[in-house]
XYZ file of C-alpha atoms in Angstrom:
589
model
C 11.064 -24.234 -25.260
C 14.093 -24.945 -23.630
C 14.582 -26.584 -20.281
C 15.779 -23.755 -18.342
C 13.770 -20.977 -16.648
C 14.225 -17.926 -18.534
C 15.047 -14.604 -15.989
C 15.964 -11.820 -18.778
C 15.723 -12.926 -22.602
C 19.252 -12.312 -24.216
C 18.402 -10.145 -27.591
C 19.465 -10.352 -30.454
C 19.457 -7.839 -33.197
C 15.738 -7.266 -34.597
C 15.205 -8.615 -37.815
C 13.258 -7.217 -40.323
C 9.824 -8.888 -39.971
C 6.925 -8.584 -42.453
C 3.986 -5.935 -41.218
C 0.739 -7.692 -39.951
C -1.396 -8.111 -42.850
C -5.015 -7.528 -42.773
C -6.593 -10.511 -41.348
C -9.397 -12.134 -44.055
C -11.444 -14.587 -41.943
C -12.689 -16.855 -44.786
C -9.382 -17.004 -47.654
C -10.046 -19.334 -50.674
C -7.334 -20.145 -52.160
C -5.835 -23.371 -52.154
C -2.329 -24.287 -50.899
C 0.562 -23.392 -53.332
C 2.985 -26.201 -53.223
C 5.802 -23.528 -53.716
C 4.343 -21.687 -50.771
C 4.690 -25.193 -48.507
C 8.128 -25.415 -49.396
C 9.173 -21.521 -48.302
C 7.298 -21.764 -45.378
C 8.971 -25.192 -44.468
C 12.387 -23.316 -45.376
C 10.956 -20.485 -42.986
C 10.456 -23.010 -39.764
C 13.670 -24.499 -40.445
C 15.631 -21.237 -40.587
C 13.654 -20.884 -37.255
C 14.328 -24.331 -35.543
C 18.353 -23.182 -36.428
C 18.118 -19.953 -35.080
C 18.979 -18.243 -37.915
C 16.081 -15.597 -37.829
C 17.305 -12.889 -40.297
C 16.813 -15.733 -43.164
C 13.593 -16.667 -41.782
C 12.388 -13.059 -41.771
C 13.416 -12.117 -45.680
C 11.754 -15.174 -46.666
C 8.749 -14.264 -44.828
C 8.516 -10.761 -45.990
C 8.299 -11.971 -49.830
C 4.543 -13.812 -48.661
C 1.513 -12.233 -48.492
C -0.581 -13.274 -45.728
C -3.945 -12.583 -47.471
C -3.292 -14.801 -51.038
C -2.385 -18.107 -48.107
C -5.087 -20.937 -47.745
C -6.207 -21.491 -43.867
C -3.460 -23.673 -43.167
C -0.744 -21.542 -44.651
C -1.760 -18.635 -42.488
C -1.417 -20.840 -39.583
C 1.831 -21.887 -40.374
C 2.687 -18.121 -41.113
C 1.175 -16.135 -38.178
C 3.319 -19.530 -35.761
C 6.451 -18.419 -37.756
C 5.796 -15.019 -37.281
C 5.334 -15.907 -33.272
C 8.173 -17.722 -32.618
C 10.622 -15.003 -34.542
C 9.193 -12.746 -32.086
C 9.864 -14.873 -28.861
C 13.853 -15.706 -30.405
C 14.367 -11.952 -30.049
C 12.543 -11.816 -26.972
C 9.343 -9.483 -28.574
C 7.212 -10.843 -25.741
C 4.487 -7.944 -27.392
C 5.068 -8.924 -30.744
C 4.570 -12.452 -30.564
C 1.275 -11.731 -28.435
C -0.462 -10.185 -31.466
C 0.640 -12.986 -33.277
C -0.721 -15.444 -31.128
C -4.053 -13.817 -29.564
C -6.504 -11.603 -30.853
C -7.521 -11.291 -34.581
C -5.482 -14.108 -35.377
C -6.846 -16.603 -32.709
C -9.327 -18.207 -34.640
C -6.687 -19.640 -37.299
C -5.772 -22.179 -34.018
C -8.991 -23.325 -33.336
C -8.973 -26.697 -35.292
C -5.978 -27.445 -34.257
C -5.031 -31.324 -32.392
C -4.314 -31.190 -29.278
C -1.052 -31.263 -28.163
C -0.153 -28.350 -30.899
C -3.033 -26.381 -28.730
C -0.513 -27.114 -25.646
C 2.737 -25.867 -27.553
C 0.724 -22.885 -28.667
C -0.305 -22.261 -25.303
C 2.925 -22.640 -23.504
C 4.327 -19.934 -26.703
C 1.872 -17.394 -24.910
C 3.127 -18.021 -21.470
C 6.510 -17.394 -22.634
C 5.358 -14.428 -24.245
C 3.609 -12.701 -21.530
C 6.758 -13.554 -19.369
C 8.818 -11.312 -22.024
C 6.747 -8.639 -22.210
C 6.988 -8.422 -18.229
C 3.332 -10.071 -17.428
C 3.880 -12.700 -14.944
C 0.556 -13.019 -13.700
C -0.468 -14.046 -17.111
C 2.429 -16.182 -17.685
C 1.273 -18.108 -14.468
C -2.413 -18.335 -15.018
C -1.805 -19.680 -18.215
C 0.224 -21.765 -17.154
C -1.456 -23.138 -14.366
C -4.695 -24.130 -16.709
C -2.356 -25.799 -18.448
C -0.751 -27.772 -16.236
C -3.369 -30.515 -15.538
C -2.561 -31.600 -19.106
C 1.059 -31.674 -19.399
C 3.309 -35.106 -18.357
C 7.114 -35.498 -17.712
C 9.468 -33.129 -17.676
C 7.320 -30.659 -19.204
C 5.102 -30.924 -15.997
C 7.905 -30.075 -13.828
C 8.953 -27.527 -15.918
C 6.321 -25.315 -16.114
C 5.214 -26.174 -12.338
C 8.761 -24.790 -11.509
C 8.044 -21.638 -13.966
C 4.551 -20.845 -12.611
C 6.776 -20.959 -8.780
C 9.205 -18.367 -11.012
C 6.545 -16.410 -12.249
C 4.612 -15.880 -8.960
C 7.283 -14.704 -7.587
C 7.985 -11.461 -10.104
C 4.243 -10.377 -9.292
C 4.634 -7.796 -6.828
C 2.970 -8.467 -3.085
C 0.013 -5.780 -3.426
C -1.490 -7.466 -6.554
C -1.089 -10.772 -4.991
C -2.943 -9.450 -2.032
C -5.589 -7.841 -4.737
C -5.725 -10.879 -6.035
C -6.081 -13.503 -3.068
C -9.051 -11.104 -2.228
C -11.277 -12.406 -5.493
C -9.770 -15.314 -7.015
C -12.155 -18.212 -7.167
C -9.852 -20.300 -9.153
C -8.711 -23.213 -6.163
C -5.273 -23.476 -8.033
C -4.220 -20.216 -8.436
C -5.436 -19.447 -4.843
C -2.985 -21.848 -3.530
C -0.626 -20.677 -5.583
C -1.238 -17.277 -4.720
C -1.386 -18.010 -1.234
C 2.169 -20.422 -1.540
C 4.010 -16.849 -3.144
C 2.403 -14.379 -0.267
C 3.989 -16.788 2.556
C 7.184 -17.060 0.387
C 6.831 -13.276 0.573
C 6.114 -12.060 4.109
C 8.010 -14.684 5.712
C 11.316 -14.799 4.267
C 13.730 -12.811 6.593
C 12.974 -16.058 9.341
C 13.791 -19.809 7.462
C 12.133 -21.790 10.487
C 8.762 -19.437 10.253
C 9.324 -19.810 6.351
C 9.238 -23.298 7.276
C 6.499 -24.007 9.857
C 4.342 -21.722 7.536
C 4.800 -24.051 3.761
C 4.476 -26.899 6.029
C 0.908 -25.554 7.497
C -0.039 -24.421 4.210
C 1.167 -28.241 2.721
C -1.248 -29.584 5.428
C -4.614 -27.273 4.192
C -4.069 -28.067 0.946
C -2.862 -31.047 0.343
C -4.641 -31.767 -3.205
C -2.739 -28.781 -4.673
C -0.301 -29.425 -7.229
C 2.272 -27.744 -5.347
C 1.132 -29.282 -1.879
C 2.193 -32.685 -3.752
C 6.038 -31.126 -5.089
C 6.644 -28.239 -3.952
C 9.056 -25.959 -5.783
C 12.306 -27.062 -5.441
C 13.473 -24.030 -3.932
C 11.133 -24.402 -0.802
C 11.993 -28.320 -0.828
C 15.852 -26.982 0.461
C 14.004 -24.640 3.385
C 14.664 -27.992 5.892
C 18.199 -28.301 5.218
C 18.720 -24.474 5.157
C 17.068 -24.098 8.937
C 18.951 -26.862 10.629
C 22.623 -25.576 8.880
C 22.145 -22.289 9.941
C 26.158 -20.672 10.631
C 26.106 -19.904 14.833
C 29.089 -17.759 14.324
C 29.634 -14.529 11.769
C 31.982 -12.454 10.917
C 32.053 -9.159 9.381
C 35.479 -7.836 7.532
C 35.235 -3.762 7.177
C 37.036 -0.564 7.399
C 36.226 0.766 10.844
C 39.020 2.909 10.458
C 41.011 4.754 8.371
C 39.591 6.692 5.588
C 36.616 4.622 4.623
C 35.691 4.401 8.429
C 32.535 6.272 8.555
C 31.039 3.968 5.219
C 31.827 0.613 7.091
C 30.326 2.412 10.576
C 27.357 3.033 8.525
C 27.218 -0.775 7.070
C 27.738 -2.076 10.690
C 24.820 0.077 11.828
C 22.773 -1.798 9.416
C 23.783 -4.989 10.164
C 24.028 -4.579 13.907
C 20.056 -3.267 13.616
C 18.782 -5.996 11.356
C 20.615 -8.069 14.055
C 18.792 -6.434 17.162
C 15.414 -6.575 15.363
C 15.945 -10.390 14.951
C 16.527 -10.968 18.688
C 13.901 -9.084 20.010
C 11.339 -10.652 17.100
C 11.983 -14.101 19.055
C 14.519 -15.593 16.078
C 17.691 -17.436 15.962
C 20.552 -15.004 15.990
C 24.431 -15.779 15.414
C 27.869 -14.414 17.351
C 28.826 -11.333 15.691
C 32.790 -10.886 15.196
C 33.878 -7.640 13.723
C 37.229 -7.343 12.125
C 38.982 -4.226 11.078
C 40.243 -4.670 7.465
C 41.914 -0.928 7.892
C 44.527 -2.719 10.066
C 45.468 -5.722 7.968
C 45.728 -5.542 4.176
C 45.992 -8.782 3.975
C 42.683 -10.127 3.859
C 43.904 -13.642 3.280
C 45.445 -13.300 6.534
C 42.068 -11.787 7.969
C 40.205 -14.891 6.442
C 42.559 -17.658 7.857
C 42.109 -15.566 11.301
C 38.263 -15.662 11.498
C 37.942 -19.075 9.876
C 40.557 -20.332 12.869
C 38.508 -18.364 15.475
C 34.908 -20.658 14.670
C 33.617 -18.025 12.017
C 30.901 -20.192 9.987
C 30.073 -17.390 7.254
C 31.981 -13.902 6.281
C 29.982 -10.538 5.532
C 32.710 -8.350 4.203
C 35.317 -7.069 2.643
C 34.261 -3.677 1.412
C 37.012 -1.680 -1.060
C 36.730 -3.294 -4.385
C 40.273 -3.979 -4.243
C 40.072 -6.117 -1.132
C 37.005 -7.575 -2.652
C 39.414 -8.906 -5.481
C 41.962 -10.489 -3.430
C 39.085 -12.199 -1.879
C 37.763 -13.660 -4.492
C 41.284 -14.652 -5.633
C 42.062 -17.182 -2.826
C 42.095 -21.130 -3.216
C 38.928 -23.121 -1.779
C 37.054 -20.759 0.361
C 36.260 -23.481 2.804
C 33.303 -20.776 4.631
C 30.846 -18.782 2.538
C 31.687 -15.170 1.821
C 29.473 -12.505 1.121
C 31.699 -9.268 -0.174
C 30.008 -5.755 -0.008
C 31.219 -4.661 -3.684
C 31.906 -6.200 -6.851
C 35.068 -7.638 -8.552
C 36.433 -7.444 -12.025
C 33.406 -8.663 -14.136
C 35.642 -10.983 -16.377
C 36.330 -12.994 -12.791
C 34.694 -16.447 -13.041
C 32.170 -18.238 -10.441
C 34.466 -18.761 -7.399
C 32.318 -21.289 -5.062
C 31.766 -19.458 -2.142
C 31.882 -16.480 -2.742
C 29.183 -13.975 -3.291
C 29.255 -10.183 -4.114
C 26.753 -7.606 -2.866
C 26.784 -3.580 -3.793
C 25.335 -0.900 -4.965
C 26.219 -0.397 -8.436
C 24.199 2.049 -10.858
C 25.360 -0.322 -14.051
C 22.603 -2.642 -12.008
C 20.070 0.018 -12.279
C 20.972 1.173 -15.972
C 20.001 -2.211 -16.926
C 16.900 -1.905 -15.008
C 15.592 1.006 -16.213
C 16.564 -0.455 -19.502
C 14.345 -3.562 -19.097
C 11.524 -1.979 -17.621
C 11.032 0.847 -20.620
C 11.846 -1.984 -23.374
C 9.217 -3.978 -21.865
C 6.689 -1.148 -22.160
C 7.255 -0.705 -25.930
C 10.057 2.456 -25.883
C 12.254 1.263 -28.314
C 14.180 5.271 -29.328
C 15.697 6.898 -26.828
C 18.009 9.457 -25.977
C 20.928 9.264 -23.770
C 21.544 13.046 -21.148
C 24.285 12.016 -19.055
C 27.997 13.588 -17.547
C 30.855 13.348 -19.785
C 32.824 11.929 -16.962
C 34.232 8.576 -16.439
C 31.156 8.010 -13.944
C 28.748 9.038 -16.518
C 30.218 7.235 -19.813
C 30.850 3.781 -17.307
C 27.157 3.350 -16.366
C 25.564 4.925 -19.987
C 27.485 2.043 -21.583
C 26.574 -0.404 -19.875
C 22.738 0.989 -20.692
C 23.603 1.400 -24.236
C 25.117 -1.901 -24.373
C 22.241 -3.564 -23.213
C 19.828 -1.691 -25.361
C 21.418 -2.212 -28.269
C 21.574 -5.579 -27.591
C 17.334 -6.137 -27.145
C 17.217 -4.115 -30.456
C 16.478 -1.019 -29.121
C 17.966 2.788 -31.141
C 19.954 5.246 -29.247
C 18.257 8.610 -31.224
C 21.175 10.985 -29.401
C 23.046 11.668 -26.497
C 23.812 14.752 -24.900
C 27.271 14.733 -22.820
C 27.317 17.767 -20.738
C 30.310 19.187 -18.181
C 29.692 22.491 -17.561
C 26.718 24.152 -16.580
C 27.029 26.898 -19.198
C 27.002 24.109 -21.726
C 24.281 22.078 -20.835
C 21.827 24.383 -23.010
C 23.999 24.093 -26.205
C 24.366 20.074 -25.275
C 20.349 19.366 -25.235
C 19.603 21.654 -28.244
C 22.377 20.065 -29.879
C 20.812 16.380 -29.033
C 17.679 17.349 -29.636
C 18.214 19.196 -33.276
C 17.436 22.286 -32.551
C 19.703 24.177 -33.489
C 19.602 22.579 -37.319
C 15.821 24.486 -36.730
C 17.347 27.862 -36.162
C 19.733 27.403 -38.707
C 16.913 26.787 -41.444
C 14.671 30.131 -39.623
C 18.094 32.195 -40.183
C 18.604 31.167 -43.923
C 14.869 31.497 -44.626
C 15.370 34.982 -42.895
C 18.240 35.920 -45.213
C 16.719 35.154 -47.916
C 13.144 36.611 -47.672
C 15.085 39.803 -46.000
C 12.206 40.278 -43.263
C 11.011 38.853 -40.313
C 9.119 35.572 -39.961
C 6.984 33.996 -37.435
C 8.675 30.840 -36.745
C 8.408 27.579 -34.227
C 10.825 25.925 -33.555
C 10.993 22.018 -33.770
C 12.682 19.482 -32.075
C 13.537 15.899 -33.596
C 10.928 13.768 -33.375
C 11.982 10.315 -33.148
C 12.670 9.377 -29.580
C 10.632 7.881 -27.257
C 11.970 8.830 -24.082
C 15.438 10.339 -22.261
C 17.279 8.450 -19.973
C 19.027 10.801 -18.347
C 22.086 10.082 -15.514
C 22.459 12.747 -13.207
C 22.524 13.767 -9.563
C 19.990 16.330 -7.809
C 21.733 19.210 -8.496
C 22.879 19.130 -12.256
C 18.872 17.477 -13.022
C 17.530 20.211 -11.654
C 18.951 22.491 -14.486
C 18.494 20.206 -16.803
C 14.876 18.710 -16.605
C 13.522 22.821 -17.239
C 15.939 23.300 -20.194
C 14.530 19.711 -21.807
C 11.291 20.840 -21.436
C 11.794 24.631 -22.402
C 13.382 22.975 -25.879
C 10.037 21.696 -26.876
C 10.741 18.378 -24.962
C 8.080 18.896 -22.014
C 6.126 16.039 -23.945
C 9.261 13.555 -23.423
C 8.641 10.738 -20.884
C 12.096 11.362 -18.373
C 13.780 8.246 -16.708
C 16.038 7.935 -14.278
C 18.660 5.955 -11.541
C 18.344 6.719 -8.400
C 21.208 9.463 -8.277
C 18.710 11.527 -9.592
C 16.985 11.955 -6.018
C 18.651 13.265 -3.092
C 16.564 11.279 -0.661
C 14.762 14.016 0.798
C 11.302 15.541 0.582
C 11.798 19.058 -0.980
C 8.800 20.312 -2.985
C 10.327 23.612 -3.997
C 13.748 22.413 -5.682
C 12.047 18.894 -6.457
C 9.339 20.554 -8.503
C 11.825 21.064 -11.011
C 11.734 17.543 -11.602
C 8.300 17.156 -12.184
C 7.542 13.823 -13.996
C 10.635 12.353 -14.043
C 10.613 8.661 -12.967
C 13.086 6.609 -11.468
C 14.136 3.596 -9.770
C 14.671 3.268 -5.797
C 15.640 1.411 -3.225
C 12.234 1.067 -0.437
C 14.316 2.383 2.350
C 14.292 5.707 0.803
C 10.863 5.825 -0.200
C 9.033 4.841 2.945
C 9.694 4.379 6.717
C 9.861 0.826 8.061
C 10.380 0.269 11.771
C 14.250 -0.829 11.349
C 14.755 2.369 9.595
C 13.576 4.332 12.777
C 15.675 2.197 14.891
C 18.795 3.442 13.167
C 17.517 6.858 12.695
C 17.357 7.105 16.695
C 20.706 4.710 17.150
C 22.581 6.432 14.564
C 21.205 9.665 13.423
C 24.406 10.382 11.384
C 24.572 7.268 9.436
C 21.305 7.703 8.482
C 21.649 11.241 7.138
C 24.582 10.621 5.237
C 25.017 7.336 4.650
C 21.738 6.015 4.128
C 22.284 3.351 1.466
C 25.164 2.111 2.842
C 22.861 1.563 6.380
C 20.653 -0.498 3.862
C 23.180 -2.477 2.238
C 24.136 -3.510 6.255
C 20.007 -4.194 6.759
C 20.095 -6.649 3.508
C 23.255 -8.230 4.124
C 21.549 -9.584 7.188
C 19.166 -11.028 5.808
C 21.050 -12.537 2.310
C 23.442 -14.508 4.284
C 21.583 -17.092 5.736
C 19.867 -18.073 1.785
C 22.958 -17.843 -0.033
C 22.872 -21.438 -0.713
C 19.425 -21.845 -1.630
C 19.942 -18.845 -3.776
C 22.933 -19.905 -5.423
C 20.994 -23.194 -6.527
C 17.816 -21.919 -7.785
C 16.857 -18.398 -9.563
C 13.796 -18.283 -8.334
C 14.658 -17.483 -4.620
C 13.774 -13.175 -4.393
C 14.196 -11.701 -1.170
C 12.360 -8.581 -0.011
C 14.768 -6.319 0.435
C 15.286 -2.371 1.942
C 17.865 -2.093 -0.555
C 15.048 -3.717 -3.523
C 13.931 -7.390 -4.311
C 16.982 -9.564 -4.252
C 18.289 -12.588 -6.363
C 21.443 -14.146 -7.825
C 22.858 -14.393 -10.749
C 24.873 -17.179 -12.562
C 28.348 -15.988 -11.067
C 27.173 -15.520 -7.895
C 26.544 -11.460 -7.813
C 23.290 -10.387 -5.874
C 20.819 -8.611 -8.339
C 18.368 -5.798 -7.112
C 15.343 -4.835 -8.402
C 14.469 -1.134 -7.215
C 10.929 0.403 -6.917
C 9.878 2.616 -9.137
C 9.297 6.317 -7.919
C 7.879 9.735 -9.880
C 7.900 13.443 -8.568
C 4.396 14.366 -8.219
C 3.766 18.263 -7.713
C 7.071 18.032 -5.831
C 6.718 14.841 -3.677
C 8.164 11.596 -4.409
C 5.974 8.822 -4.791
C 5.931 5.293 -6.054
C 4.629 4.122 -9.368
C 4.309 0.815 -11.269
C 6.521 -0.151 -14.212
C 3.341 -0.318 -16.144
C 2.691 3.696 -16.020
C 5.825 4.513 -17.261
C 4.927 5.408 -20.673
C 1.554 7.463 -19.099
């Protein structure tokens, strides 16, 4: 297992891997010298990453005519060809289960490897609970670097278990060191818009329990919280259109910020200067930079436009942190400094993408515009798919609303049905009772769409036999508001959300009663002001370490390699009408 802590596996293309045998307990035949030397060609293919050789080789054995330690070797290879194409599931029946008993003899420190190959499992099939509790038995065991490792991926781990189970779980857990642990992740949690409380609180919790493994290191992330509260920037400015044609988004941004601000103050905490400049009147933003760096400015929230964004991130030595509001040309390398934060739906294509693959879908179909919008962000989905190994069935493109009929029946096969029912009609020269059938090899639709277009499309998908299809979704799909009579046309479908739109919070009434018409119309935007609040003071801390996630109204933040802010949205399904939230685990219910 490599040194590095492992966010989202990168897939390669599935290889053909032999079908799990029937499992004879007691096998007695004796080892085939020919047999020792595939299976050693096998794990070397392995160790070289080249999996597709592994795999033919291993289809031409048969797992029931191996002796005892054959199988071993076999069900290991089987394992770790899984976990190189990130089948966390896969290499779990592998390694647990009916074929658990095959590891029992085995020495010790293979136990540990085999161990740490079902931690890394779990944490690819999206389990991170298990990942951690098996990794925290393990960890009295382990020396070195390994130790630090998997202290470091237990921190990592803890932190992708959402705070309700934690709480669940802090309720009943008798284990000491997964209590501390759990207890280490809740304060990490419920503490992280305020570094010195973040602080005081780790301390405190250092001092009750100070024979923890973590009391003794703490995660390095959490080691930096010192440095971060006593270099905290006193002065900030904020570059964004607040005039001009893009005034009423960056009004709407500032609302945010300026109520995330307010909260802060009256909560008691550390707040900076606020500078606002207008980037409507200058388009230079070099010049704007230069300007608020000369005037004492100790960290930048802004520039907005995704052009301005680019010059931004073109200048020489950014000598103060910036934190842009959109994203620049992908192909742009890390600039140091400089952060991006938006909204992008290619962010929550991949999502959705991650979250279904991790349930098992592995077929799906694509509904989405034929628009430059709609082919942009069901690329990037399909691109990402592909990549885990995953089958796009069909895709329906639609325009027009007349067309969107032909365009699912067409995706869907049904009209190869009729076709059949007309030439069987022909022929027999009489009428026939006939059903018609859709294709039956997808898993589930993605479908890209905003309120108005799903709403005709969700009944049409289920009136052409595809009411059984599990429906995901971005968050286009909802309009933000709780409408039971045209929502109930959307019954079922799930999709990811930002937590601003899916409950109240008290900032969220505080900028409903400040400004009532950012927060009818420009509601995300508000939240991207709320989160860019709170992101700027961690920037460094996040920049160094990927295990820094901050609760966010806009979803659970962290950073990437080049230094763009990653969301992860809530999960939400219309229920008779109403919106609620759902786990990632009940989307293939």
């Amino acid at each position: 297992m490599p040194p590095a802590v492992v966010q989202q596996p990168q897939v390669v293309a599935e290889p053909e891997v032999v079908v799990e045998p029937q499992v004879v307990v007691e096998p007695t035949f004796e080892s085939d010298p020919f047999i020792n030397q595939q299976i050693l060609a096998i794990e070397a293919f392995i160790a070289q990453h080249q999996i597709d050789e592994a795999g033919l080789i291993l289809n031409t054995l048969s797992f029931n005519q191996l002796s005892i330690d054959q199988q071993t070797r076999y069900v290991l290879a089987n394992a770790n060809i899984a976990l190189s194409v990130g089948d966390g599931q896969a290499a779990l029946t592998w390694l647990s289960g009916e074929y658990a008993y095959l590891f029992d003899g085995l020495p010790l420190q293979e136990q540990i490897a085999l161990n740490l190959k079902r931690a890394q499992a779990y944490e690819f099939s999206g389990r991170p609970l298990p990942a951690a509790r098996e990794r925290i038995f393990l960890a009295p065991v382990l020396e070195g670097e390994t130790a630090v490792f998997n202290q470091e991926q237990i921190w990592f781990d803890l932190q992708l278990v959402p705070q309700e189970q934690l709480l669940r779980l802090a309720d009943r857990e008798s284990s000491p060191d997964l209590n501390g642990w759990v207890q280490l992740a809740l304060i990490s949690m419920t503490e992280d818009d305020d570094l010195r409380r973040l602080l005081t609180a780790v301390e405190q919790w250092q001092l009750q329990n100070g024979g923890h493994p973590a009391a003794k290191l703490l995660p390095r992330s959490l080691q930096m919280l010192n440095e971060l509260a006593i270099s905290q920037p006193t002065h900030l400015g904020v570059l964004l259109p607040l005039s001009g044609p893009l005034e009423k988004a960056g009004n709407a941004i500032r609302n945010g910020l300026l109520a995330a601000w307010y909260q802060a103050r009256q909560s008691g905490k550390g707040t900076p200067e606020l500078t606002f400049y207008d980037t409507a009147t200058n388009e230079d933003i070099g010049a704007l930079y230069r300007q608020a760096s000369q005037a004492g400015v100790q960290a930048i929230i802004g520039p907005l436009s995704k052009a301005r964004v680019r010059r931004m991130a073109e200048i020489q030595d950014l000598s103060i942190p910036v934190l842009a509001l959109n994203y620049a040309d992908n192909r742009i390398e890390r600039v140091n400094n400089f952060y991006q934060f938006g909204l992008a739906p290619e962010d929550e294509a991949i999502q959705v993408a991650n979250d279904i693959w991790q349930q098992g879908v592995r077929r799906v179909m694509i509904v989405a515009p034929a628009s430059a919008w709609g082919e942009r962000v069901s690329d990037v989905f399909i691109r990402d798919w592909e990549l885990k190994g995953g089958v796009i069935a069909s895709k329906a493109l639609f325009q027009q609303p007349d067309q969107y009929l032909t365009n699912i029946k067409n995706a869907l096969n049904i009209q190869d049905s009729e076709q059949r029912y007309q030439l069987l009609r022909r022929k027999l020269d009489q009428d026939l009772v006939f059903e018609f059938r859709r294709r039956e090899d997808i898993d589930m639709v993605f479908m890209l769409a905003f309120p108005a277009q799903a709403r005709q499309l969700k009944p049409i998908l289920n009136y052409q036999r595809g009411v059984d299809l599990p429906v995901v979704a971005t968050s286009n799909i909802y309009s933000g508001m709780d409408d039971p009579d045209k929502n109930k046309d959307l019954e079922g479908v799930r999709f990811v959300e930002m937590p601003w739109r899916l409950s109240p919070s008290p900032i969220k009434k505080r900028v409903a009663e400040a400004f009532p018409d950012s927060i009818d119309n420009y509601a995300a935007l508000v939240a991207l002001g709320v989160d860019a609040y709170r992101l700027y003071p961690r920037l460094p801390q996040m920049s160094a370490f990927n295990d820094v996630r901050i609760q966010g109204v806009t979803g659970t933040m962290t950073m990437s390699d080049n230094g763009r802010i990653q969301r992860a949205l809530d999960w939400a399904e219309v229920h008779n009408g109403l919106v609620r939230r759902v786990s990632s685990s009940e989307l293939m219910e």
